[in-house]
PDB file of C-alpha atoms and ligand atoms in Angstrom:
ATOM      1  CA  UNK Q   1      54.419 106.706  81.367  1.00  0.00           C
ATOM      2  CA  UNK Q   2      58.177 106.450  81.924  1.00  0.00           C
ATOM      3  CA  UNK Q   3      59.014 103.384  84.022  1.00  0.00           C
ATOM      4  CA  UNK Q   4      61.510 104.054  86.832  1.00  0.00           C
ATOM      5  CA  UNK Q   5      63.154 101.217  88.735  1.00  0.00           C
ATOM      6  CA  UNK Q   6      65.267 101.150  91.892  1.00  0.00           C
ATOM      7  CA  UNK Q   7      67.555  98.158  92.345  1.00  0.00           C
ATOM      8  CA  UNK Q   8      69.211  98.021  95.744  1.00  0.00           C
ATOM      9  CA  UNK Q   9      72.726  96.606  95.546  1.00  0.00           C
ATOM     10  CA  UNK Q  10      72.742  97.230  91.809  1.00  0.00           C
ATOM     11  CA  UNK Q  11      76.471  97.807  91.514  1.00  0.00           C
ATOM     12  CA  UNK Q  12      77.517  94.153  91.294  1.00  0.00           C
ATOM     13  CA  UNK Q  13      76.313  90.588  90.748  1.00  0.00           C
ATOM     14  CA  UNK Q  14      72.602  89.889  90.323  1.00  0.00           C
ATOM     15  CA  UNK Q  15      71.702  93.551  90.915  1.00  0.00           C
ATOM     16  CA  UNK Q  16      74.015  94.783  88.160  1.00  0.00           C
ATOM     17  CA  UNK Q  17      72.666  92.182  85.695  1.00  0.00           C
ATOM     18  CA  UNK Q  18      69.118  93.267  86.602  1.00  0.00           C
ATOM     19  CA  UNK Q  19      70.022  96.929  86.045  1.00  0.00           C
ATOM     20  CA  UNK Q  20      71.424  96.248  82.565  1.00  0.00           C
ATOM     21  CA  UNK Q  21      68.404  94.175  81.530  1.00  0.00           C
ATOM     22  CA  UNK Q  22      65.949  96.720  82.979  1.00  0.00           C
ATOM     23  CA  UNK Q  23      67.568  99.462  80.889  1.00  0.00           C
ATOM     24  CA  UNK Q  24      67.206  97.300  77.774  1.00  0.00           C
ATOM     25  CA  UNK Q  25      63.509  96.956  78.612  1.00  0.00           C
ATOM     26  CA  UNK Q  26      63.047 100.715  78.731  1.00  0.00           C
ATOM     27  CA  UNK Q  27      63.268 101.526  82.435  1.00  0.00           C
ATOM     28  CA  UNK Q  28      65.060 104.569  83.819  1.00  0.00           C
ATOM     29  CA  UNK Q  29      67.407 102.743  86.143  1.00  0.00           C
ATOM     30  CA  UNK Q  30      68.390 103.873  89.643  1.00  0.00           C
ATOM     31  CA  UNK Q  31      71.003 101.680  91.255  1.00  0.00           C
ATOM     32  CA  UNK Q  32      72.081 101.767  94.848  1.00  0.00           C
ATOM     33  CA  UNK Q  33      75.460 100.758  96.287  1.00  0.00           C
ATOM     34  CA  UNK Q  34      77.061 100.974  99.710  1.00  0.00           C
ATOM     35  CA  UNK Q  35      80.816 101.195  99.091  1.00  0.00           C
ATOM     36  CA  UNK Q  36      81.889 100.275  95.556  1.00  0.00           C
ATOM     37  CA  UNK Q  37      81.283 103.541  93.701  1.00  0.00           C
ATOM     38  CA  UNK Q  38      83.524 102.470  90.822  1.00  0.00           C
ATOM     39  CA  UNK Q  39      81.424  99.360  90.111  1.00  0.00           C
ATOM     40  CA  UNK Q  40      78.197 101.396  90.332  1.00  0.00           C
ATOM     41  CA  UNK Q  41      79.500 104.040  87.915  1.00  0.00           C
ATOM     42  CA  UNK Q  42      80.571 101.272  85.509  1.00  0.00           C
ATOM     43  CA  UNK Q  43      76.981  99.943  85.407  1.00  0.00           C
ATOM     44  CA  UNK Q  44      75.656 103.478  84.828  1.00  0.00           C
ATOM     45  CA  UNK Q  45      78.229 104.082  82.086  1.00  0.00           C
ATOM     46  CA  UNK Q  46      77.343 100.828  80.302  1.00  0.00           C
ATOM     47  CA  UNK Q  47      73.649 101.762  80.325  1.00  0.00           C
ATOM     48  CA  UNK Q  48      74.447 105.251  78.995  1.00  0.00           C
ATOM     49  CA  UNK Q  49      76.560 103.743  76.196  1.00  0.00           C
ATOM     50  CA  UNK Q  50      73.569 101.584  75.226  1.00  0.00           C
ATOM     51  CA  UNK Q  51      71.347 104.683  75.037  1.00  0.00           C
ATOM     52  CA  UNK Q  52      69.551 104.215  78.379  1.00  0.00           C
ATOM     53  CA  UNK Q  53      69.103 106.419  81.442  1.00  0.00           C
ATOM     54  CA  UNK Q  54      70.781 105.425  84.709  1.00  0.00           C
ATOM     55  CA  UNK Q  55      71.707 106.987  88.043  1.00  0.00           C
ATOM     56  CA  UNK Q  56      73.745 105.671  90.984  1.00  0.00           C
ATOM     57  CA  UNK Q  57      73.052 106.455  94.646  1.00  0.00           C
ATOM     58  CA  UNK Q  58      75.190 105.631  97.659  1.00  0.00           C
ATOM     59  CA  UNK Q  59      73.096 104.507 100.634  1.00  0.00           C
ATOM     60  CA  UNK Q  60      73.403 101.859 103.312  1.00  0.00           C
ATOM     61  CA  UNK Q  61      69.953 100.274 103.113  1.00  0.00           C
ATOM     62  CA  UNK Q  62      70.300  98.883 106.633  1.00  0.00           C
ATOM     63  CA  UNK Q  63      70.042 102.517 107.836  1.00  0.00           C
ATOM     64  CA  UNK Q  64      66.532 104.008 107.993  1.00  0.00           C
ATOM     65  CA  UNK Q  65      67.950 107.513 107.520  1.00  0.00           C
ATOM     66  CA  UNK Q  66      69.830 106.429 104.383  1.00  0.00           C
ATOM     67  CA  UNK Q  67      66.770 104.671 102.926  1.00  0.00           C
ATOM     68  CA  UNK Q  68      64.602 107.771 103.386  1.00  0.00           C
ATOM     69  CA  UNK Q  69      67.299 109.930 101.757  1.00  0.00           C
ATOM     70  CA  UNK Q  70      67.663 107.410  98.897  1.00  0.00           C
ATOM     71  CA  UNK Q  71      63.972 107.528  97.982  1.00  0.00           C
ATOM     72  CA  UNK Q  72      63.877 111.334  98.328  1.00  0.00           C
ATOM     73  CA  UNK Q  73      66.852 111.588  95.969  1.00  0.00           C
ATOM     74  CA  UNK Q  74      65.008 109.477  93.382  1.00  0.00           C
ATOM     75  CA  UNK Q  75      61.700 111.424  93.637  1.00  0.00           C
ATOM     76  CA  UNK Q  76      62.743 114.196  91.208  1.00  0.00           C
ATOM     77  CA  UNK Q  77      63.825 111.615  88.589  1.00  0.00           C
ATOM     78  CA  UNK Q  78      60.324 110.206  88.293  1.00  0.00           C
ATOM     79  CA  UNK Q  79      57.734 108.305  90.246  1.00  0.00           C
ATOM     80  CA  UNK Q  80      59.228 104.945  91.125  1.00  0.00           C
ATOM     81  CA  UNK Q  81      57.256 102.155  89.405  1.00  0.00           C
ATOM     82  CA  UNK Q  82      59.437  99.151  90.270  1.00  0.00           C
ATOM     83  CA  UNK Q  83      61.613  98.137  93.199  1.00  0.00           C
ATOM     84  CA  UNK Q  84      64.018  95.216  93.454  1.00  0.00           C
ATOM     85  CA  UNK Q  85      65.051  94.488  97.034  1.00  0.00           C
ATOM     86  CA  UNK Q  86      68.299  92.824  96.042  1.00  0.00           C
ATOM     87  CA  UNK Q  87      70.780  93.673  98.812  1.00  0.00           C
ATOM     88  CA  UNK Q  88      71.944  90.640 100.744  1.00  0.00           C
ATOM     89  CA  UNK Q  89      75.080  89.777 102.678  1.00  0.00           C
ATOM     90  CA  UNK Q  90      76.775  86.610 103.878  1.00  0.00           C
ATOM     91  CA  UNK Q  91      79.208  86.393 106.771  1.00  0.00           C
ATOM     92  CA  UNK Q  92      81.923  83.707 107.119  1.00  0.00           C
ATOM     93  CA  UNK Q  93      80.682  80.126 107.266  1.00  0.00           C
ATOM     94  CA  UNK Q  94      80.075  78.820 110.805  1.00  0.00           C
ATOM     95  CA  UNK Q  95      77.610  76.852 112.888  1.00  0.00           C
ATOM     96  CA  UNK Q  96      74.834  78.509 114.893  1.00  0.00           C
ATOM     97  CA  UNK Q  97      76.528  77.637 118.193  1.00  0.00           C
ATOM     98  CA  UNK Q  98      79.356  80.081 117.405  1.00  0.00           C
ATOM     99  CA  UNK Q  99      77.384  83.051 116.007  1.00  0.00           C
ATOM    100  CA  UNK Q 100      77.595  86.353 117.916  1.00  0.00           C
ATOM    101  CA  UNK Q 101      74.756  88.823 118.424  1.00  0.00           C
ATOM    102  CA  UNK Q 102      76.747  91.418 116.433  1.00  0.00           C
ATOM    103  CA  UNK Q 103      76.837  89.117 113.418  1.00  0.00           C
ATOM    104  CA  UNK Q 104      73.147  88.240 113.718  1.00  0.00           C
ATOM    105  CA  UNK Q 105      72.184  91.899 113.976  1.00  0.00           C
ATOM    106  CA  UNK Q 106      74.258  92.776 110.888  1.00  0.00           C
ATOM    107  CA  UNK Q 107      72.787  89.951 108.797  1.00  0.00           C
ATOM    108  CA  UNK Q 108      69.164  90.507 109.801  1.00  0.00           C
ATOM    109  CA  UNK Q 109      69.348  94.305 109.570  1.00  0.00           C
ATOM    110  CA  UNK Q 110      71.013  94.265 106.169  1.00  0.00           C
ATOM    111  CA  UNK Q 111      69.005  91.421 104.641  1.00  0.00           C
ATOM    112  CA  UNK Q 112      65.476  91.872 106.001  1.00  0.00           C
ATOM    113  CA  UNK Q 113      65.048  95.156 107.902  1.00  0.00           C
ATOM    114  CA  UNK Q 114      66.345  96.891 104.755  1.00  0.00           C
ATOM    115  CA  UNK Q 115      63.681  95.100 102.719  1.00  0.00           C
ATOM    116  CA  UNK Q 116      60.906  96.345 105.033  1.00  0.00           C
ATOM    117  CA  UNK Q 117      62.249  99.912 104.936  1.00  0.00           C
ATOM    118  CA  UNK Q 118      62.605 100.079 101.138  1.00  0.00           C
ATOM    119  CA  UNK Q 119      59.215  98.420 100.633  1.00  0.00           C
ATOM    120  CA  UNK Q 120      57.604 100.923 103.005  1.00  0.00           C
ATOM    121  CA  UNK Q 121      59.026 103.870 101.064  1.00  0.00           C
ATOM    122  CA  UNK Q 122      58.008 102.303  97.737  1.00  0.00           C
ATOM    123  CA  UNK Q 123      54.424 101.636  98.886  1.00  0.00           C
ATOM    124  CA  UNK Q 124      54.033 105.273  99.973  1.00  0.00           C
ATOM    125  CA  UNK Q 125      54.866 106.308  96.414  1.00  0.00           C
ATOM    126  CA  UNK Q 126      53.155 103.497  94.432  1.00  0.00           C
ATOM    127  CA  UNK Q 127      49.895 102.862  96.293  1.00  0.00           C
ATOM    128  CA  UNK Q 128      46.794 104.011  94.442  1.00  0.00           C
ATOM    129  CA  UNK Q 129      45.293 104.696  97.876  1.00  0.00           C
ATOM    130  CA  UNK Q 130      48.088 107.162  98.547  1.00  0.00           C
ATOM    131  CA  UNK Q 131      47.953 109.001  95.208  1.00  0.00           C
ATOM    132  CA  UNK Q 132      50.354 106.729  93.307  1.00  0.00           C
ATOM    133  CA  UNK Q 133      49.834 104.852  90.052  1.00  0.00           C
ATOM    134  CA  UNK Q 134      50.726 101.362  91.268  1.00  0.00           C
ATOM    135  CA  UNK Q 135      53.918  99.399  90.836  1.00  0.00           C
ATOM    136  CA  UNK Q 136      55.709  96.140  91.227  1.00  0.00           C
ATOM    137  CA  UNK Q 137      58.232  94.867  93.779  1.00  0.00           C
ATOM    138  CA  UNK Q 138      60.517  91.840  93.576  1.00  0.00           C
ATOM    139  CA  UNK Q 139      62.385  90.550  96.613  1.00  0.00           C
ATOM    140  CA  UNK Q 140      65.590  88.617  95.975  1.00  0.00           C
ATOM    141  CA  UNK Q 141      65.428  85.748  98.428  1.00  0.00           C
ATOM    142  CA  UNK Q 142      67.311  82.441  98.152  1.00  0.00           C
ATOM    143  CA  UNK Q 143      66.702  78.701  98.036  1.00  0.00           C
ATOM    144  CA  UNK Q 144      68.493  78.863 101.406  1.00  0.00           C
ATOM    145  CA  UNK Q 145      65.047  79.818 102.784  1.00  0.00           C
ATOM    146  CA  UNK Q 146      64.084  76.195 101.994  1.00  0.00           C
ATOM    147  CA  UNK Q 147      67.368  74.400 102.731  1.00  0.00           C
ATOM    148  CA  UNK Q 148      68.437  76.306 105.897  1.00  0.00           C
ATOM    149  CA  UNK Q 149      72.145  76.360 104.882  1.00  0.00           C
ATOM    150  CA  UNK Q 150      73.331  74.090 107.722  1.00  0.00           C
ATOM    151  CA  UNK Q 151      76.994  74.407 108.705  1.00  0.00           C
ATOM    152  CA  UNK Q 152      77.354  77.532 106.593  1.00  0.00           C
ATOM    153  CA  UNK Q 153      74.925  80.389 107.136  1.00  0.00           C
ATOM    154  CA  UNK Q 154      71.734  79.485 109.003  1.00  0.00           C
ATOM    155  CA  UNK Q 155      71.398  83.179 109.900  1.00  0.00           C
ATOM    156  CA  UNK Q 156      71.407  84.139 106.214  1.00  0.00           C
ATOM    157  CA  UNK Q 157      68.916  81.371 105.392  1.00  0.00           C
ATOM    158  CA  UNK Q 158      66.628  82.540 108.216  1.00  0.00           C
ATOM    159  CA  UNK Q 159      66.765  86.123 106.941  1.00  0.00           C
ATOM    160  CA  UNK Q 160      65.628  84.827 103.538  1.00  0.00           C
ATOM    161  CA  UNK Q 161      62.831  82.810 105.166  1.00  0.00           C
ATOM    162  CA  UNK Q 162      61.718  86.057 106.784  1.00  0.00           C
ATOM    163  CA  UNK Q 163      61.849  87.740 103.394  1.00  0.00           C
ATOM    164  CA  UNK Q 164      59.546  85.086 101.917  1.00  0.00           C
ATOM    165  CA  UNK Q 165      57.009  85.516 104.752  1.00  0.00           C
ATOM    166  CA  UNK Q 166      57.194  89.271 104.299  1.00  0.00           C
ATOM    167  CA  UNK Q 167      56.642  88.915 100.528  1.00  0.00           C
ATOM    168  CA  UNK Q 168      53.447  86.899 101.096  1.00  0.00           C
ATOM    169  CA  UNK Q 169      52.108  89.187 103.808  1.00  0.00           C
ATOM    170  CA  UNK Q 170      52.780  92.526 102.188  1.00  0.00           C
ATOM    171  CA  UNK Q 171      51.547  91.288  98.793  1.00  0.00           C
ATOM    172  CA  UNK Q 172      48.120  90.761 100.382  1.00  0.00           C
ATOM    173  CA  UNK Q 173      48.191  94.133 102.142  1.00  0.00           C
ATOM    174  CA  UNK Q 174      48.700  96.050  98.894  1.00  0.00           C
ATOM    175  CA  UNK Q 175      47.020  93.789  96.314  1.00  0.00           C
ATOM    176  CA  UNK Q 176      44.071  96.182  96.005  1.00  0.00           C
ATOM    177  CA  UNK Q 177      46.343  99.200  95.695  1.00  0.00           C
ATOM    178  CA  UNK Q 178      47.884  98.413  92.304  1.00  0.00           C
ATOM    179  CA  UNK Q 179      51.064  96.898  93.731  1.00  0.00           C
ATOM    180  CA  UNK Q 180      52.290  93.343  93.107  1.00  0.00           C
ATOM    181  CA  UNK Q 181      54.990  91.868  95.363  1.00  0.00           C
ATOM    182  CA  UNK Q 182      56.819  88.696  94.362  1.00  0.00           C
ATOM    183  CA  UNK Q 183      60.099  86.947  95.056  1.00  0.00           C
ATOM    184  CA  UNK Q 184      62.862  85.069  93.301  1.00  0.00           C
ATOM    185  CA  UNK Q 185      64.893  82.360  95.004  1.00  0.00           C
ATOM    186  CA  UNK Q 186      68.261  81.925  93.303  1.00  0.00           C
ATOM    187  CA  UNK Q 187      70.438  78.880  93.955  1.00  0.00           C
ATOM    188  CA  UNK Q 188      74.219  78.881  93.431  1.00  0.00           C
ATOM    189  CA  UNK Q 189      74.968  81.894  91.227  1.00  0.00           C
ATOM    190  CA  UNK Q 190      78.435  83.047  90.136  1.00  0.00           C
ATOM    191  CA  UNK Q 191      78.914  86.373  91.975  1.00  0.00           C
ATOM    192  CA  UNK Q 192      81.264  87.931  94.554  1.00  0.00           C
ATOM    193  CA  UNK Q 193      78.966  87.038  97.468  1.00  0.00           C
ATOM    194  CA  UNK Q 194      80.654  83.660  98.002  1.00  0.00           C
ATOM    195  CA  UNK Q 195      84.038  85.346  98.507  1.00  0.00           C
ATOM    196  CA  UNK Q 196      82.515  87.496 101.245  1.00  0.00           C
ATOM    197  CA  UNK Q 197      81.361  84.266 102.936  1.00  0.00           C
ATOM    198  CA  UNK Q 198      84.993  83.095 102.845  1.00  0.00           C
ATOM    199  CA  UNK Q 199      84.891  80.744  99.837  1.00  0.00           C
ATOM    200  CA  UNK Q 200      85.272  82.348  96.379  1.00  0.00           C
ATOM    201  CA  UNK Q 201      85.160  78.946  94.637  1.00  0.00           C
ATOM    202  CA  UNK Q 202      82.023  77.746  96.474  1.00  0.00           C
ATOM    203  CA  UNK Q 203      79.764  77.422  93.405  1.00  0.00           C
ATOM    204  CA  UNK Q 204      82.241  75.192  91.592  1.00  0.00           C
ATOM    205  CA  UNK Q 205      82.783  73.076  94.725  1.00  0.00           C
ATOM    206  CA  UNK Q 206      79.104  72.323  95.207  1.00  0.00           C
ATOM    207  CA  UNK Q 207      77.617  72.509  91.728  1.00  0.00           C
ATOM    208  CA  UNK Q 208      77.645  68.679  91.552  1.00  0.00           C
ATOM    209  CA  UNK Q 209      74.782  68.676  94.083  1.00  0.00           C
ATOM    210  CA  UNK Q 210      72.572  70.660  91.684  1.00  0.00           C
ATOM    211  CA  UNK Q 211      70.370  68.484  89.435  1.00  0.00           C
ATOM    212  CA  UNK Q 212      71.524  70.487  86.396  1.00  0.00           C
ATOM    213  CA  UNK Q 213      75.167  70.048  87.553  1.00  0.00           C
ATOM    214  CA  UNK Q 214      76.075  73.707  87.096  1.00  0.00           C
ATOM    215  CA  UNK Q 215      75.933  77.099  88.768  1.00  0.00           C
ATOM    216  CA  UNK Q 216      73.715  79.861  87.442  1.00  0.00           C
ATOM    217  CA  UNK Q 217      74.541  83.255  85.959  1.00  0.00           C
ATOM    218  CA  UNK Q 218      73.327  86.610  87.313  1.00  0.00           C
ATOM    219  CA  UNK Q 219      71.618  87.140  83.979  1.00  0.00           C
ATOM    220  CA  UNK Q 220      69.442  84.028  84.425  1.00  0.00           C
ATOM    221  CA  UNK Q 221      68.151  85.533  87.687  1.00  0.00           C
ATOM    222  CA  UNK Q 222      67.693  88.971  86.141  1.00  0.00           C
ATOM    223  CA  UNK Q 223      65.394  87.572  83.442  1.00  0.00           C
ATOM    224  CA  UNK Q 224      63.012  86.132  86.052  1.00  0.00           C
ATOM    225  CA  UNK Q 225      63.061  89.383  88.037  1.00  0.00           C
ATOM    226  CA  UNK Q 226      62.186  91.430  84.965  1.00  0.00           C
ATOM    227  CA  UNK Q 227      59.375  89.036  84.046  1.00  0.00           C
ATOM    228  CA  UNK Q 228      57.822  89.283  87.516  1.00  0.00           C
ATOM    229  CA  UNK Q 229      58.066  93.077  87.373  1.00  0.00           C
ATOM    230  CA  UNK Q 230      56.434  93.245  83.954  1.00  0.00           C
ATOM    231  CA  UNK Q 231      52.796  93.297  82.896  1.00  0.00           C
ATOM    232  CA  UNK Q 232      53.348  89.751  81.578  1.00  0.00           C
ATOM    233  CA  UNK Q 233      53.036  88.738  85.252  1.00  0.00           C
ATOM    234  CA  UNK Q 234      49.972  90.930  85.868  1.00  0.00           C
ATOM    235  CA  UNK Q 235      47.987  88.266  87.791  1.00  0.00           C
ATOM    236  CA  UNK Q 236      50.903  87.062  89.931  1.00  0.00           C
ATOM    237  CA  UNK Q 237      51.469  88.368  93.421  1.00  0.00           C
ATOM    238  CA  UNK Q 238      52.806  86.824  96.622  1.00  0.00           C
ATOM    239  CA  UNK Q 239      54.547  84.131  94.605  1.00  0.00           C
ATOM    240  CA  UNK Q 240      58.102  82.952  93.930  1.00  0.00           C
ATOM    241  CA  UNK Q 241      60.282  81.725  91.093  1.00  0.00           C
ATOM    242  CA  UNK Q 242      63.128  79.400  92.059  1.00  0.00           C
ATOM    243  CA  UNK Q 243      66.159  79.811  89.797  1.00  0.00           C
ATOM    244  CA  UNK Q 244      68.279  77.027  91.139  1.00  0.00           C
ATOM    245  CA  UNK Q 245      68.874  74.400  88.463  1.00  0.00           C
ATOM    246  CA  UNK Q 246      66.295  72.046  89.990  1.00  0.00           C
ATOM    247  CA  UNK Q 247      67.697  72.216  93.512  1.00  0.00           C
TER     248      UNK Q 247
HETATM  249  P1  NAP S 301      77.063  90.554  95.586  1.00  0.00           P
HETATM  250  O1  NAP S 301      77.687  90.204  94.272  1.00  0.00           O
HETATM  251  O2  NAP S 301      77.840  90.333  96.844  1.00  0.00           O
HETATM  252  O3  NAP S 301      76.583  92.082  95.502  1.00  0.00           O
HETATM  253  C1  NAP S 301      76.007  92.663  96.621  1.00  0.00           C
HETATM  254  C2  NAP S 301      75.449  94.024  96.279  1.00  0.00           C
HETATM  255  O4  NAP S 301      74.792  94.546  97.434  1.00  0.00           O
HETATM  256  C3  NAP S 301      76.527  95.036  95.905  1.00  0.00           C
HETATM  257  O5  NAP S 301      75.981  95.886  94.924  1.00  0.00           O
HETATM  258  C4  NAP S 301      76.748  95.784  97.215  1.00  0.00           C
HETATM  259  O6  NAP S 301      77.216  97.118  97.053  1.00  0.00           O
HETATM  260  C5  NAP S 301      75.343  95.816  97.771  1.00  0.00           C
HETATM  261  N1  NAP S 301      75.244  95.989  99.212  1.00  0.00           N
HETATM  262  C6  NAP S 301      75.712  95.175 100.185  1.00  0.00           C
HETATM  263  N2  NAP S 301      75.366  95.671 101.404  1.00  0.00           N
HETATM  264  C7  NAP S 301      74.686  96.817 101.175  1.00  0.00           C
HETATM  265  C8  NAP S 301      74.070  97.784 102.022  1.00  0.00           C
HETATM  266  N3  NAP S 301      74.105  97.680 103.355  1.00  0.00           N
HETATM  267  N4  NAP S 301      73.444  98.840 101.439  1.00  0.00           N
HETATM  268  C9  NAP S 301      73.402  98.971 100.091  1.00  0.00           C
HETATM  269  N5  NAP S 301      73.969  98.084  99.242  1.00  0.00           N
HETATM  270  C10 NAP S 301      74.605  97.030  99.781  1.00  0.00           C
HETATM  271  O7  NAP S 301      75.684  89.773  95.793  1.00  0.00           O
HETATM  272  P2  NAP S 301      74.823  88.848  94.799  1.00  0.00           P
HETATM  273  O8  NAP S 301      75.372  87.474  94.850  1.00  0.00           O
HETATM  274  O9  NAP S 301      74.604  89.530  93.499  1.00  0.00           O
HETATM  275  O10 NAP S 301      73.462  88.791  95.632  1.00  0.00           O
HETATM  276  C11 NAP S 301      72.340  89.606  95.359  1.00  0.00           C
HETATM  277  C12 NAP S 301      71.158  89.022  96.101  1.00  0.00           C
HETATM  278  O11 NAP S 301      70.939  87.677  95.654  1.00  0.00           O
HETATM  279  C13 NAP S 301      71.361  88.917  97.607  1.00  0.00           C
HETATM  280  O12 NAP S 301      70.170  89.229  98.281  1.00  0.00           O
HETATM  281  C14 NAP S 301      71.714  87.452  97.819  1.00  0.00           C
HETATM  282  O13 NAP S 301      71.382  87.009  99.113  1.00  0.00           O
HETATM  283  C15 NAP S 301      70.852  86.811  96.755  1.00  0.00           C
HETATM  284  N6  NAP S 301      71.299  85.470  96.383  1.00  0.00           N
HETATM  285  C16 NAP S 301      72.519  85.283  95.805  1.00  0.00           C
HETATM  286  C17 NAP S 301      72.909  83.997  95.485  1.00  0.00           C
HETATM  287  C18 NAP S 301      74.241  83.693  94.838  1.00  0.00           C
HETATM  288  O14 NAP S 301      74.608  82.508  94.732  1.00  0.00           O
HETATM  289  N7  NAP S 301      74.990  84.711  94.402  1.00  0.00           N
HETATM  290  C19 NAP S 301      72.072  82.914  95.762  1.00  0.00           C
HETATM  291  C20 NAP S 301      70.838  83.152  96.354  1.00  0.00           C
HETATM  292  C21 NAP S 301      70.465  84.441  96.654  1.00  0.00           C
HETATM  293  P3  NAP S 301      78.803  97.477  96.887  1.00  0.00           P
HETATM  294  O15 NAP S 301      79.144  97.108  95.474  1.00  0.00           O
HETATM  295  O16 NAP S 301      78.865  98.936  97.156  1.00  0.00           O
HETATM  296  O17 NAP S 301      79.526  96.647  97.899  1.00  0.00           O
END
């Protein structure tokens, strides 16, 4: 059976690296983006040049309407067999005592409500109890779920803690329905996300605090995601791989 994967936020960073590796492993790749069409089309083009199949879909995954439309747009391509809930945002660094409700709503809606919505749509299509053939889901969390990101982004860290609880809970709900749900927790990875938090050079500033004394690459995270999605991880569900250089 043709394997079809959806990677939310697949246009850049960890999502783009996951898309390229998934194509190399024989998946039809559907990537989602919110604004950067050019970056998404570049990922699709690279996969096409390597002989793979790829499609890009614009959708804001924090919008329920957009998520429903996204999954309906993918339905004709093939039954979705893998989902990577990869979208995550950071807002500028600040302490909790200065965070507004608008910011908190944006971070929680984009980072965790989106994960519930995409997982719901995937389960409807994958569950053997609902006529599907099973599947595998990986949630891209963060070591921030463990550290709390004090002085920087406690809201972001809390959204990732919620993601980890959701991963454990939903994995048990669907374990008998042919669906495995796992998570990865990256540490400091070289992507654009740090610039959106106001500090493009953040990884280099703090890499000395990592036991391995370096930041990670998107590709190192992608490899763990693809392993968890694969049959190699067939007896693993509700579990996590930290990719954080020992942090
Ligand atoms: P990134 O480089 O900033 O890329 C973010 C991706 O998400 C882009 O493809 C972006 O699309 C998309 N996106 C953002 N908001 C969206 C929305 N509302 N709807 C749909 N797509 C949206 O991020 P990254 O560093 O690769 O992070 C990926 C995941 O890893 C996140 O969940 C992040 O929290 C997690 N993580 C990252 C690190 C790290 O150090 N980088 C560490 C731990 C965890 P556009 O291109 O259209 O903007």
